[in-house]
Structures are given as structure tokens and as C-alpha cells.
XYZ file of C-alpha atoms in Angstrom:
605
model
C 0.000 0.000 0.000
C 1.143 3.491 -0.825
C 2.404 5.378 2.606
C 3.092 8.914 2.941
C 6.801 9.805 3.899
C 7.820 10.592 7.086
C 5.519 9.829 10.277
C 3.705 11.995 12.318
C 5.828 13.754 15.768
C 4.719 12.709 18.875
C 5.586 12.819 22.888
C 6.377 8.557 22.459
C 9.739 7.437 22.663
C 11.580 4.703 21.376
C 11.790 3.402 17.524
C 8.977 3.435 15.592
C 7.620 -0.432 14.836
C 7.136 -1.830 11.477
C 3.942 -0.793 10.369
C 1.678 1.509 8.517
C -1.054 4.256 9.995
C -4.356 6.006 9.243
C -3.663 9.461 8.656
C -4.966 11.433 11.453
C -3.922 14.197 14.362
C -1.473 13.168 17.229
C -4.125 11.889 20.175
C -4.799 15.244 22.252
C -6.030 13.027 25.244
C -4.673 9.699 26.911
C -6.414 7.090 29.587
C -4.786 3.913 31.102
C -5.552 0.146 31.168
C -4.796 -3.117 31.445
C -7.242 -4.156 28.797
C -9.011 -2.485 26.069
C -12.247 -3.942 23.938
C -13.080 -2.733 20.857
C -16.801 -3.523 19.901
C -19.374 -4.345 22.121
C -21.400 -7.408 20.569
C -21.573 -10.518 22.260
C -17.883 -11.379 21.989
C -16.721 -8.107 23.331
C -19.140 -7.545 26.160
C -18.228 -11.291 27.081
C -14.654 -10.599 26.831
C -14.483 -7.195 28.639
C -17.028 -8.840 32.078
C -14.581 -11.561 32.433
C -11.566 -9.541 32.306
C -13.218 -6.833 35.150
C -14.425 -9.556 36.992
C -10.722 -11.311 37.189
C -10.066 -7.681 38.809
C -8.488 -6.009 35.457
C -8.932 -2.572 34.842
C -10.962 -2.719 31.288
C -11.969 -0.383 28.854
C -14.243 -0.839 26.091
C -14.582 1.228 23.024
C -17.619 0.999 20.577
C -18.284 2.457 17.564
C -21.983 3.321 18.347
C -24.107 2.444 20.954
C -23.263 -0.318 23.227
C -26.790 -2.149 22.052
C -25.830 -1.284 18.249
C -23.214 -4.019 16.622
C -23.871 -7.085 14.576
C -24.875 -9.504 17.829
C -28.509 -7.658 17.757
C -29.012 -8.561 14.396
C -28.816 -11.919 15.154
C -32.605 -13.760 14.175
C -31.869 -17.261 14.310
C -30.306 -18.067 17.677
C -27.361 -20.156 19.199
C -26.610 -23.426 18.722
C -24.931 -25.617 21.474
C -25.480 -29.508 22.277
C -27.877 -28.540 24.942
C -30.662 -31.070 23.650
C -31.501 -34.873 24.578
C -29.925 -37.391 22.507
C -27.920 -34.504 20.964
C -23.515 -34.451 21.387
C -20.498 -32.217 20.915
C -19.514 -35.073 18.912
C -22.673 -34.692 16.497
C -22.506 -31.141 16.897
C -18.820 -31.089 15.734
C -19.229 -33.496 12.498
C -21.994 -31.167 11.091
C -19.752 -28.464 11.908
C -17.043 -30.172 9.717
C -19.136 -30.899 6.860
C -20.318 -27.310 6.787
C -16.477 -25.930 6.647
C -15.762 -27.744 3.763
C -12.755 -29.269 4.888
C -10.849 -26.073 5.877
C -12.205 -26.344 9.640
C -9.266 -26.613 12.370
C -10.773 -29.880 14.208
C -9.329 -28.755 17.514
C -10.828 -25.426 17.208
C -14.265 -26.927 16.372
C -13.938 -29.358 19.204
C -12.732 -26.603 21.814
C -16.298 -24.495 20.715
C -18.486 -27.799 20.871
C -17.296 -28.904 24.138
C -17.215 -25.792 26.373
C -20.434 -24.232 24.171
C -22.921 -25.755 26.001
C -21.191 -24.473 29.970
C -21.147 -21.340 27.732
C -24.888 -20.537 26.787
C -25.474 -21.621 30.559
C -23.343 -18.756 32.051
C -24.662 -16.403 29.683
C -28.138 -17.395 31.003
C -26.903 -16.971 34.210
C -26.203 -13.574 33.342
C -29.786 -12.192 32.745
C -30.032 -13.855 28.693
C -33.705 -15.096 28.679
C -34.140 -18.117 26.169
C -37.166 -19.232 24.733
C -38.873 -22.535 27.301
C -41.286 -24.991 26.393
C -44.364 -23.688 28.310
C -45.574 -27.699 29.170
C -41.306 -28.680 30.526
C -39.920 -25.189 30.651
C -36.791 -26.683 28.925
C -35.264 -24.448 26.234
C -37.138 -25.062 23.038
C -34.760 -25.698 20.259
C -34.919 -25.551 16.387
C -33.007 -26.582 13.344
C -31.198 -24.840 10.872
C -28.953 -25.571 7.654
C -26.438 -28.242 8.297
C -27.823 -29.270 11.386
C -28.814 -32.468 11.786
C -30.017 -32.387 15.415
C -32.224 -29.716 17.140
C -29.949 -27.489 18.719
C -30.589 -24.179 18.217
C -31.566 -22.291 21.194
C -33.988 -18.260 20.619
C -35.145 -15.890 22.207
C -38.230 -14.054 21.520
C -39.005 -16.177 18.519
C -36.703 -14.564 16.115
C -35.326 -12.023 18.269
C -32.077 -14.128 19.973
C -29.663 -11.151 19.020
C -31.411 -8.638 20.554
C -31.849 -10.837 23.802
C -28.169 -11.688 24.120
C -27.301 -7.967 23.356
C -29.759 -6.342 25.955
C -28.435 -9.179 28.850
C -24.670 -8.448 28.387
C -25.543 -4.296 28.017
C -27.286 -4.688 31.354
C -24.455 -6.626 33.148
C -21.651 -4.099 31.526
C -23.519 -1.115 33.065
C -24.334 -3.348 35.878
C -20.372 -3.880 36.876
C -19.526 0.167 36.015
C -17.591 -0.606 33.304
C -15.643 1.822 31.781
C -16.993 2.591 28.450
C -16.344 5.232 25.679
C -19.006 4.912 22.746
C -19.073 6.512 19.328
C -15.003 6.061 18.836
C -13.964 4.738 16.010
C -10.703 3.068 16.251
C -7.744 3.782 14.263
C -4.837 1.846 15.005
C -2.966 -0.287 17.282
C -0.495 1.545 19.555
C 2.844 -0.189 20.099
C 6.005 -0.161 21.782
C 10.023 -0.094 20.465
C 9.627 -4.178 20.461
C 6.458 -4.107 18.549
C 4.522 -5.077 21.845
C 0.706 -4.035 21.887
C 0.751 -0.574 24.013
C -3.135 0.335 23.138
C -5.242 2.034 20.496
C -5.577 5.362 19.041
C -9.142 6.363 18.555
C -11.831 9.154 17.524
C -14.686 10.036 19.421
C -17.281 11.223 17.235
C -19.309 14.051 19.253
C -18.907 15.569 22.491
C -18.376 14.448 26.165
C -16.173 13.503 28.273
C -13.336 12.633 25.403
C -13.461 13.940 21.795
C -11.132 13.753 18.845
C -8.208 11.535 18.630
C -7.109 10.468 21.814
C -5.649 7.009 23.240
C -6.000 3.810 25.621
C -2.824 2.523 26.975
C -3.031 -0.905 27.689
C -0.685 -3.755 27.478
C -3.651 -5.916 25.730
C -6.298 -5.108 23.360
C -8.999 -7.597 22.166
C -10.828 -6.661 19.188
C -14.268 -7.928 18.456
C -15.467 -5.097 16.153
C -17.748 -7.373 14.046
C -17.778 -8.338 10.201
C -16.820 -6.563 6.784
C -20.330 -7.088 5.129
C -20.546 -3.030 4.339
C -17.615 -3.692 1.332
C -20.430 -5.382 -0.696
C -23.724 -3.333 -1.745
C -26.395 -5.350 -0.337
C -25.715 -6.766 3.261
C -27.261 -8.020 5.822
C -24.996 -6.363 8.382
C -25.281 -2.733 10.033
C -23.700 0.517 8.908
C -20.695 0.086 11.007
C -19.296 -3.356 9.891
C -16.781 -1.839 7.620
C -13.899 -4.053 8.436
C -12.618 -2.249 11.333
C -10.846 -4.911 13.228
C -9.139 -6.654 10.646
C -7.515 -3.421 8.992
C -6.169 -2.567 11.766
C -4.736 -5.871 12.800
C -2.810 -5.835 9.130
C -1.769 -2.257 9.572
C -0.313 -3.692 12.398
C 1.798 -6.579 10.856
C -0.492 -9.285 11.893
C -1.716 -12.286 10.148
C -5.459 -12.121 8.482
C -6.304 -15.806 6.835
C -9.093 -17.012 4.835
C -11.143 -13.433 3.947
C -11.967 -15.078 0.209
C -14.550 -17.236 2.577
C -17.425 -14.513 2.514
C -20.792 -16.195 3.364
C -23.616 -14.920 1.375
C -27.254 -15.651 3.333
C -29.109 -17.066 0.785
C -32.482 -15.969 1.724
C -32.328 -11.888 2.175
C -35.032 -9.695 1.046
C -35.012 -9.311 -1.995
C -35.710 -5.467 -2.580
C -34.960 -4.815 -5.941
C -32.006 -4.939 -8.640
C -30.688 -1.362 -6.975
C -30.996 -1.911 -3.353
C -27.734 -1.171 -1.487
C -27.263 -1.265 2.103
C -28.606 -3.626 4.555
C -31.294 -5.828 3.915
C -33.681 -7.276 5.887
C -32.784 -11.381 6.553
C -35.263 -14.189 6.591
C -33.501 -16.090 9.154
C -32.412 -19.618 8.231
C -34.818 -20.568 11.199
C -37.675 -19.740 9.131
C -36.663 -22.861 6.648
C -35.575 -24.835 9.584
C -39.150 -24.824 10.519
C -40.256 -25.978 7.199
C -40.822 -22.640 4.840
C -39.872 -24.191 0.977
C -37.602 -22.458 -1.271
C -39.523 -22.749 -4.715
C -38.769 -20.365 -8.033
C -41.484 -18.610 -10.020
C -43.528 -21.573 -10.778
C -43.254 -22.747 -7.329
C -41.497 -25.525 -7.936
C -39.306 -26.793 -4.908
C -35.474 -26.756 -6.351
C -33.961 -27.857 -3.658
C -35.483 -31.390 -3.530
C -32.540 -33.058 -5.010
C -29.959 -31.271 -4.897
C -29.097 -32.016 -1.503
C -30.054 -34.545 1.031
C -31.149 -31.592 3.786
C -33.081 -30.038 0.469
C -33.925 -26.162 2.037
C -32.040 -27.228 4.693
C -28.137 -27.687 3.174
C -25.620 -25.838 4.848
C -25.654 -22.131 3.401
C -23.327 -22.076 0.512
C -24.697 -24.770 -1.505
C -28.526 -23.198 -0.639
C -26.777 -19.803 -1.662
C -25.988 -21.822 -5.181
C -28.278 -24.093 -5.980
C -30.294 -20.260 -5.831
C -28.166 -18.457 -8.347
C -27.986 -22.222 -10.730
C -31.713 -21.697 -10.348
C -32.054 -17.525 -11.229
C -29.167 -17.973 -13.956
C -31.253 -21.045 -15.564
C -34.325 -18.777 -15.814
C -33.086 -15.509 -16.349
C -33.887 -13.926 -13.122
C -32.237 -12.307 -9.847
C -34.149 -13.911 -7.158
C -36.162 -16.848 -6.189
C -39.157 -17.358 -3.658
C -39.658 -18.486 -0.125
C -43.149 -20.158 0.349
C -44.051 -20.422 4.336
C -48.442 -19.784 3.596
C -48.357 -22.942 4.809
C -47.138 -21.476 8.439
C -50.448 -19.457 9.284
C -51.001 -16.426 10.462
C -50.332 -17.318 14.167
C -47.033 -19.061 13.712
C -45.662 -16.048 12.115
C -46.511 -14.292 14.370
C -45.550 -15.951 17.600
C -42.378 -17.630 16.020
C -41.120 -14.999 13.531
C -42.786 -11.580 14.978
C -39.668 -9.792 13.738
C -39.053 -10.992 10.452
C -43.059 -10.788 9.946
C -42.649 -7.083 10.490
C -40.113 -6.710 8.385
C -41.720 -8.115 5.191
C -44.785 -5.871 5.911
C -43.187 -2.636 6.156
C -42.156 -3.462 2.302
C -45.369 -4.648 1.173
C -44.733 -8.333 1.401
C -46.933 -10.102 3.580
C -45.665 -13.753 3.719
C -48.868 -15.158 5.152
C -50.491 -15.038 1.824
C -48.037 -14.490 -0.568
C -44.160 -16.053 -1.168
C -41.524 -13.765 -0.230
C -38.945 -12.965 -2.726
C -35.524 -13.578 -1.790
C -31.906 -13.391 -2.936
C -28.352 -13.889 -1.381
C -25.931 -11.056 0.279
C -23.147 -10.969 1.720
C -23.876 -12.236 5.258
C -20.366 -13.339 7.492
C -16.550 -13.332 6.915
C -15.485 -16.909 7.782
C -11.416 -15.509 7.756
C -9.968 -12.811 9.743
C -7.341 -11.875 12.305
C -5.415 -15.424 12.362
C -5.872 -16.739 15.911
C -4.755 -19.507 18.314
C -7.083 -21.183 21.110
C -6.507 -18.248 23.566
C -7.286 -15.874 21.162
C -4.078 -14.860 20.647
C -2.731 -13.420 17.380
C 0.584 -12.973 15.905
C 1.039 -9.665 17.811
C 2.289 -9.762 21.246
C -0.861 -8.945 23.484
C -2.791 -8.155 20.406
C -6.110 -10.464 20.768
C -9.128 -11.072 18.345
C -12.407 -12.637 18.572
C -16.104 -13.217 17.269
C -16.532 -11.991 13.557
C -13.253 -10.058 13.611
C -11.265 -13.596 14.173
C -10.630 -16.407 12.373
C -10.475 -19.001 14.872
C -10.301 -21.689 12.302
C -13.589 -23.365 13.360
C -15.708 -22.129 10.258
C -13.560 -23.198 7.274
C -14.748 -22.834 4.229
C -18.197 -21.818 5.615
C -19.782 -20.882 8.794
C -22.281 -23.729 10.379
C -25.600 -21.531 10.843
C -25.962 -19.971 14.537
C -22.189 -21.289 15.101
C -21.627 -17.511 15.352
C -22.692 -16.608 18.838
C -21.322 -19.318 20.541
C -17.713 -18.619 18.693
C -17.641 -15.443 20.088
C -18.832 -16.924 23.908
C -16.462 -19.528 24.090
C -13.324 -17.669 22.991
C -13.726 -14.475 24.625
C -13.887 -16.456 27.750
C -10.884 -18.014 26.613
C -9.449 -14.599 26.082
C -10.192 -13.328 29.211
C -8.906 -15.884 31.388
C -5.230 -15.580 29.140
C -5.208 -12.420 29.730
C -5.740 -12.428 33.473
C -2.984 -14.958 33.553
C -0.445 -13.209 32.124
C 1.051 -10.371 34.291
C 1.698 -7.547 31.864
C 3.650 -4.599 32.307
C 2.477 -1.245 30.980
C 3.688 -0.771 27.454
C 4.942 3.136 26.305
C 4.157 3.588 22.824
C 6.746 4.276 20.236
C 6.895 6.615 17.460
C 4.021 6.058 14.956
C 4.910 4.536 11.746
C 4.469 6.298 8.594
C 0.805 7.294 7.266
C -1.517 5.646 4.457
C -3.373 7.470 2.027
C -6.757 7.838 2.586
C -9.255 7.462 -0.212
C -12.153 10.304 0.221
C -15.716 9.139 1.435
C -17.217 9.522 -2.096
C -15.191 6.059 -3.292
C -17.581 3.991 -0.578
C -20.141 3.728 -3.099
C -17.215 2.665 -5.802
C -16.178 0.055 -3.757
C -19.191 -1.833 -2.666
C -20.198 -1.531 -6.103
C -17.030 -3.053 -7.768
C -17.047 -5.690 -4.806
C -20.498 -6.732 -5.629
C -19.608 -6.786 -9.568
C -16.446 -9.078 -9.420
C -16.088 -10.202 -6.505
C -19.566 -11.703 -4.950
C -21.380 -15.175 -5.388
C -19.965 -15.609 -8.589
C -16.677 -15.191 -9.262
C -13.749 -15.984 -11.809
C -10.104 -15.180 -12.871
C -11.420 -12.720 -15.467
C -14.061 -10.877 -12.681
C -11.561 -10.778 -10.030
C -8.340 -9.333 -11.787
C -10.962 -6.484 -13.223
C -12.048 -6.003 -9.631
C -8.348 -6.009 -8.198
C -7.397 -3.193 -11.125
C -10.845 -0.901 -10.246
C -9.507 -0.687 -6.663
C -6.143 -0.157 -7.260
C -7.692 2.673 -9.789
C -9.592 4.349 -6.466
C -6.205 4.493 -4.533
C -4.625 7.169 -7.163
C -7.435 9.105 -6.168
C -6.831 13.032 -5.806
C -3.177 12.238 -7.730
C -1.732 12.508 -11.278
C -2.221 9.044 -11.990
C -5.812 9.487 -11.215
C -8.059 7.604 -13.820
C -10.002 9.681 -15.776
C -13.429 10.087 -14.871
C -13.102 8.766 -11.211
C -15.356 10.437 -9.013
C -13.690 9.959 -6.127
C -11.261 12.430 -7.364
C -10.732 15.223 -4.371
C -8.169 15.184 -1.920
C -9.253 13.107 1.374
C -9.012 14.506 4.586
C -9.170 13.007 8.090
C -12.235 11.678 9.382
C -14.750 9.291 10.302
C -15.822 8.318 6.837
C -12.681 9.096 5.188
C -11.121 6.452 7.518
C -13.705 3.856 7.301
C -13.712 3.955 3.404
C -9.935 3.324 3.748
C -10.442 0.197 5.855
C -12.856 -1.317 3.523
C -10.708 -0.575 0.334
C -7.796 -2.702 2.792
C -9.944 -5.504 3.441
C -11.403 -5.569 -0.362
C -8.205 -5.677 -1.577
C -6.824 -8.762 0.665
C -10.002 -10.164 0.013
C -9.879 -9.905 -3.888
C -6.210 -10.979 -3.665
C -7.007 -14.194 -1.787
C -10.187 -14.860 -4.314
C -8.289 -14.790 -7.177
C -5.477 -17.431 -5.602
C -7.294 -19.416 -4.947
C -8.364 -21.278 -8.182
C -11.043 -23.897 -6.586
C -14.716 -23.538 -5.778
C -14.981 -24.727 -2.205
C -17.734 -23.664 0.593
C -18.641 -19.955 -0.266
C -15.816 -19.095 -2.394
C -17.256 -20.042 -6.105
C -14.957 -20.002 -8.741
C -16.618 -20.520 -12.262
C -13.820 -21.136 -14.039
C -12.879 -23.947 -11.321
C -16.340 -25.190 -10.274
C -14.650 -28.226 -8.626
C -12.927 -28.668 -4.924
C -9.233 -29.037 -5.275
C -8.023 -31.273 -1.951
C -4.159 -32.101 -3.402
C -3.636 -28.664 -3.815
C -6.236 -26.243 -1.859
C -6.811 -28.013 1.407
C -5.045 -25.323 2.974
C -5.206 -21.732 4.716
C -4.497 -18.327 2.567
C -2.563 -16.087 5.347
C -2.253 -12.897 4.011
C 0.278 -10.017 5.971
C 0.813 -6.153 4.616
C 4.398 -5.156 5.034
C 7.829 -5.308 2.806
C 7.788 -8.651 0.704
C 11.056 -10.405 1.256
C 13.877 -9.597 -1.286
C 14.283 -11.643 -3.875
C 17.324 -13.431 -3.067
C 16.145 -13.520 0.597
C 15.757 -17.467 1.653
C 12.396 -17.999 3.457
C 12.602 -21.842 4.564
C 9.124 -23.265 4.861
C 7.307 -19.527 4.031
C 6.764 -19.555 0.430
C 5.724 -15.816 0.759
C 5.415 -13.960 -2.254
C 3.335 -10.529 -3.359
C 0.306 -11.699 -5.205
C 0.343 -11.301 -9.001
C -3.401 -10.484 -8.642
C -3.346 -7.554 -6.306
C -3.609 -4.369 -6.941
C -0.882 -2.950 -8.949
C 0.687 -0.330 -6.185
C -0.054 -3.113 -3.123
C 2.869 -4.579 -2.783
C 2.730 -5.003 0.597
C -0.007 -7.832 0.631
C 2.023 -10.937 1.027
C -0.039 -14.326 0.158
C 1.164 -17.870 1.544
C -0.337 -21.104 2.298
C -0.127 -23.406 5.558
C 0.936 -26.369 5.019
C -2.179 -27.995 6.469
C -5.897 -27.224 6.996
C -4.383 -26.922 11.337
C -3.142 -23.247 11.859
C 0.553 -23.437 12.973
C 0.900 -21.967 15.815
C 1.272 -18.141 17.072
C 3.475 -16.194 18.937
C 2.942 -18.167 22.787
C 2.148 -16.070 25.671
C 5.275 -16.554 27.637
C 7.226 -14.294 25.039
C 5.028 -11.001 25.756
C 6.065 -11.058 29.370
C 9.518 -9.993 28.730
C 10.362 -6.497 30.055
């Protein structure tokens, strides 16, 4: 990635780290920590209680409200071998089947085992599940890939907001420190390249505004997904990538962000709509809705054993075989069956949804389409947590744990980001940090101006969604490489993203997501296989000799040429945009993450 030259002065001392920067003022205002969150959905607010209640003093930052990330958008619910008759054993094989083979077995088997003791201390902490009125046992449902009931709601279709309201209660409960509306920039380190905090920017007044800091000797990010770099989403406004920018800015690893999950059944609003969409969770199948095209014929019946019921990226295709066959964009979910009362006990949320567009799904099918849902990859982690930056931590959405693969396992989500931030947060309470000072910053990047948001998502969607190929993706890789001369001479012609950018809060968020499209686009076009919810057209088939692996991607200096590498076949991609150097590409040599940087070697004064 292009830098600017020099780096900003500061009051730090010490040698700057390896590294590259948002552009944006010198913090004006510091506070101190042992631990700092970033995001506040159900892996962050699980993360940040443990660590104050193992006596740390923790800080978490949110980009909105604390009741406003991707956790409250959650319909479908949790899933956890809570049932009878139902194991961690069956819940890990359907896991493993859903990944494609790209799931770390260890990682799946660490979720599946301490999952269940999970969803029973987060009911313990005020989370009100759904209860069979004649047992008062949880009720549980199915969803794709499952082959057991084990899918645990809350107010029918409401499970998100549920989880989200009990861990915002028990935050302000404790007197957590909080600061919300900051956007985080970038990872504050020492001379060593140890984690010393974050640099962030409150947007609005109070007690902190403008740039300003958190020193801390650990920061966990769970700032949610990327879904905003595509133009129809199901996430919020503010899952632009965040997390995982900011961990490559940094030097870490990212691994496996060519694994975006589309949700195959969104509402479908139109050819133009952008922004999020309303989902139709997968619960709503699980309960028997049929996915039928025009003619209402049930395509699915098949194709796949589970029919409506397959894990998510062969529903996701067997629904763009089926629009590309007829010459459409969407295809139809038929639940008239359901009844008026079902809807609206079971699905009050989702029933709302479709009425306040017209669609009443009572009496009519409801048209639906795929968008981009979940990031399977992210900030390469270990079973702690931990990622390759000394007391640098990652989890939910922002991680990649290695227990989705190839594709996430429906309602595998929330219990991800229970288990490990518990995981987190007893590492981190067992390792004695000292306080960190923060070095010199490293040099700038250039910031692309808000106006090349809409560019993006819209070149994203073009080359680089369901369908993709060699052709689609290099044309992709060149229009964002086009959008970083932006405001220079080598400007394309006819770019409207053409003014100088300045800092600020979109200026800075439009940067992240042209970072994670490009790393994303970069990995797509390596890898030459169609496996889970990567597609390739021009190789429809799964490769095992050669693609049963990991993509870990890093930004920094490539090695020199004539620089040996023994066992790191690192190399700049020949796909990436032409002035991104930086993004190094290699593969593990199996589908088990090696491992990162142990604990032991932070502690070192």
C-alpha cells in the first residue's frame, strides 16, 4: 500500500515499529488500562465482564451504541449440544461438513465442548431463552447443516437482541468503563512491537473527543464483520472491516477473507438496493418454509439430502444455478403454509419486516436473494485468542479461529464469540503484563475520500460476490487499485472519487474497507477452486491435493528476492492491486493453523 513519507511527531519514545497508519492528528487526550475492547457485541461484552471480573482494569470502546453491533441482528439463535440425545460429537461433524474441509478440528472441538457451559453462564447472566411452556426446557430448532435440534432463541426470532440487551445490562451493571461513538484507528505499540493500546476518535462531544488514546498492554478486538464492502448486506452501517484493517496495519496475520458467506435468503428489494437488507432467518426454513422459483417448484429437492435445509453455501448456489437457468435475480420463499399465528408468535420480527415493504408472507411467497452475510477468515488466531502480535487479541466476527472453514455452520456464530472471549479473558488475566509506552508512529496511508464507498461496494459486488472468476476478479483487483490514485496525477479519468481526502470518520472507514477488499480480492483470485462460499466458475470443482489449505495474508515489505524464506513460500500476489505490494499471500501447510506467537514471550520487560 502506498504510505506517505515521514511519520507523524509525537511525545512517544523509542523506535517506531514496522507498520503503517491512518492518517490522522497526534491523540490530544490519553487514559490507562490493562485491557481495552473494541466492539461491544456478544464477543466483546463477554470478553471485557470476564476480564473486570478477574479484577483487570478494562476499557471498552464501541463504535456506536453499546446495544448497536452485529450480535442484535442476530434472528436465528445459538446453537450448542444442549438437547436430549444430541452431542459435541454430532454437533462437531456437522460443523465439519459445513467448513468444507478447511475447519481446524481442535478449534471446532474446543467451541463444541465448552459451548454448552457457555450458553449456561450467559443465562446466568440475565439472557432469557425461549422454554417450552408444558417442561420449561429451552425449546430448540433446526437450521442448515444441522442435523439435530440445537438451536436455542429468544423471543421467537429475536435471539440477538436478547443476548445484546443481557450483556448491556451486566456491563452497566459492573460500572464498566466505556467510551461509545469512537472509532478506532490503530494499534499503539512499543520499540519491540509489543501491543501498548489504540488510538481512537470520538465522534461528538463528552467527556473525550477527537483523537485520543487507551494505553493498555492488551487489546482484544471484536469489532464485528466486513459485510458493508459489498452493496447489499445483511450487516449494520458500522461493519466496515474495522478490526481486521487494523490488525494488518499492524503486521499481523489475516487468513481465509476469500470465505465470505452470502445468506441465501435476504429480502429481496430490488435490482438497486444497497445497504442492509432485511434477513429471513435460516430458522424460518428450519421450521419448514420451501424455497420454490417462479412456478413454485421446490429446487432444492434433489440437490441435496437436507433439500432447504443444506448448509448455506450450496442453498446460496443451488439459488443463483436456479435464477441464472431462468433468467432472473431472485427466487421465492413459500411459508403460507405457516399461518397467520405461527408467524406471528415464532417470527414476529421478520413478519414485520416483510410488511413494512409490502410483502406479507402469510399469503403471498416472499422474494428472496443472497448477500453478503459473514466473513469466515480474519485476524489469524490460536485457542486463547491470541494473534501474531504480542498482546494483540481477536475474537467473534473479527477472528478467524479456524472453526468455520470454508463456511460458517448456521448460529455457530454466537457461541464462537462466547467460548473464545472467555478463553481470552482468562489468558489475559494470567499473564502479568507490564504497561507498554508507545513508540513513534509509523508512517501514514493514504486515505481514499468518502465519495469512493459507493465505488467500492459496487465493484465488490460486480467481481467479486457469489460468482466469481479469474477474469471478474483481476478487473475487480485493477478498479480498486484505480480508487487508490485518487486526488493524484495518476488518477483515472473520470473517477469520481477524485478530491483530496481529509481526516475523518468516513474518510477512515472507506480506507479500511478498500484494505480488506483488496486482501479479500487478492485471496479470491489465488485461490483457483470452488470450495464452501468461495465459487470459482472457471474452477467449479474442490481441489483437496492442492487447496486443502489456509491463505494467510500479511501487509508489510515482501522479502527480497534473493532472501531465503525456509518453509514460508511468501510472495506478493500477481493479482493484487498494482501499487499493493505489501499484501504478502502464503499457504499453511495444512488445513491446522501453525501456531502463534505463545504467551510466555510477551512477558519480557
Amino acid at each position: 500500500m502506498s504510505t506517505a513519507t515521514g511519520s507523524t511527531p509525537g511525545s512517544a519514545r523509542g523506535a517506531a515499529p514496522t507498520g503503517i497508519r491512518l492518517a490522522a492528528p497526534a491523540p490530544s487526550w490519553a487514559i490507562e488500562a490493562d485491557v481495552v475492547v473494541v466492539g461491544s457485541g456478544v464477543a466483546g461484552l463477554t470478553a471485557a465482564l470476564r476480564c473486570v471480573a478477574a479484577g483487570l482494569a478494562t476499557v471498552i470502546v464501541t463504535k456506536a451504541d453499546l446495544n448497536d453491533g452485529s450480535t442484535r441482528w442476530a434472528q436465528g439463535g445459538i446453537a450448542a449440544a444442549l438437547g436430549e440425545g444430541d452431542t459435541p460429537d454430532q454437533h462437531l461433524a456437522d460443523t465439519l461438513v459445513a467448513g468444507a474441509g478447511l475447519c481446524d478440528a481442535e478449534a471446532v472441538r474446543t467451541l463444541v465442548t465448552e459451548g454448552p457451559d457457555a450458553v449456561r453462564r450467559l443465562i446466568a447472566s440475565g439472557a432469557v431463552f425461549d422454554t417450552a411452556a408444558a417442561t420449561g426446557e429451552i425449546e430448540l430448532t433446526r437450521e442448515g447443516g444441522h442435523h439435530r435440534r440445537r438451536i436455542a432463541h429468544a423471543g421467537g426470532d429475536a435471539t440477538g437482541a436478547e443476548i445484546s440487551r443481557a450483556l448491556v445490562e451486566a456491563v452497566r451493571g459492573a460500572g464498566l468503563r466505556t467510551i461509545e461513538h469512537a472509532l478506532v484507528l490503530d494499534l499503539l505499540r512499543d520499540a519491540e512491537g509489543h501491543t501498548a493500546g489504540v488510538s481512537l476518535h470520538v465522534m461528538g462531544e463528552g467527556r473525550h473527543d477527537g483523537v485520543g488514546a487507551v494505553h493498555a498492554p492488551a487489546v482484544v478486538l471484536a469489532t464485528g464483520g466486513m459485510g458493508q464492502v459489498f452493496s447489499a448486506t445483511t450487516n449494520p452501517a458500522v461493519s466496515t472491516g474495522d478490526g481486521v484493517a487494523l490488525a494488518l496495519r499492524a503486521g499481523a496475520e489475516v487468513s481465509d477473507l476469500e470465505f465470505v458467506q452470502f445468506h441465501p435468503t435476504v429480502l429481496y428489494l430490488g435490482p438497486g438496493a444497497e445497504g442492509q437488507q432485511p434477513l429471513i432467518s435460516e430458522a424460518v426454513r428450519g421450521e419448514g418454509a420451501h424455497l420454490v422459483d417462479a412456478d413454485g417448484v421446490r429446487f432444492m429437492v434433489g440437490a441435496h439430502e437436507l433439500a432447504e435445509l443444506a448448509p448455506r453455501d450450496i442453498v446460496a448456489k443451488g439459488i443463483m444455478r436456479r435464477c441464472r437457468e431462468q433468467g432472473t435475480d431472485h427466487m421465492y420463499l413459500d411459508t403460507r403454509h405457516f399461518g397467520a399465528r405461527m408467524w406471528a408468535e415464532r417470527f414476529p420480527t421478520i413478519l414485520a419486516a416483510c410488511r413494512s415493504h409490502g410483502i406479507d408472507p402469510v399469503r403471498e411467497p416472499v422474494p428472496v436473494a443472497p448477500a453478503a452475510h459473514y466473513a469466515s477468515g480474519g485476524v489469524r488466531t490460536d485457542l486463547h485468542g491470541r494473534t501474531t502480535v504480542p498482546g494483540l487479541y481477536a475474537c467473534g466476527e473479527t477472528a478467524c479461529t479456524g472453526v468455520h472453514g470454508a463456511n460458517r455452520l448456521a448460529s455457530n456464530s454466537l457461541l464462537e464469540g462466547l467460548v473464545f472471549a472467555e478463553r481470552i479473558a482468562a489468558d489475559v488475566a494470567a499473564a502479568a503484563r507490564p504497561a507498554r509506552v508507545p513508540a513513534e508512529p509509523p508512517p501514514e496511508l493514504t486515505l481514499l475520500p468518502p465519495e469512493a464507498r459507493i465505488e467500492i461496494q459496487r465493484i465488490m459486488t460486480r467481481g467479486a460476490g457469489v460468482l466469481r472468476s479469474a477474469e471478474g476478479l483481476a478487473a475487480t483487483a485493477a478498479a480498486l487499485a484505480a480508487l487508490r490514485h485518487a486526488g493524484s496525477a495518476e488518477e483515472p479519468a473520470g473517477s469520481s472519487a477524485g478530491k483530496p481526502a481529509e481526516p475523518g470518520t468516513e474518510s477512515w472507514e472507506v480506507t479500511n474497507l478498500h484494505l480488506v477488499a483488496s486482501v479479500l480480492v487478492a485471496a479470491a483470485a489465488r485461490r483457483a477452486e470452488t470450495r464452501g462460499c468461495h465459487w470459482r466458475e472457471d474452477h467449479p470443482d474442490r481441489d483437496d491435493a492442492r487447496w486443502a489449505r489456509h491463505l494467510v495474508v500479511t501487509l508489510g515489505p515482501s522479502p527480497a528476492a534473493d532472501e531465503p524464506r525456509p518453509g514460508r513460500p511468501d510472495a506478493p500476489h500477481p493479482d493484487a492491486p498494482a501499487d499493493a505490494a505489501r499484501l504478502t499471500l502464503r499457504t499453511t501447510d495444512t488445513t491446522g493453523f501453525p501456531p502463534v506467537i505463545p504467551a510466555a514471550s510477551e512477558e519480557k520487560p
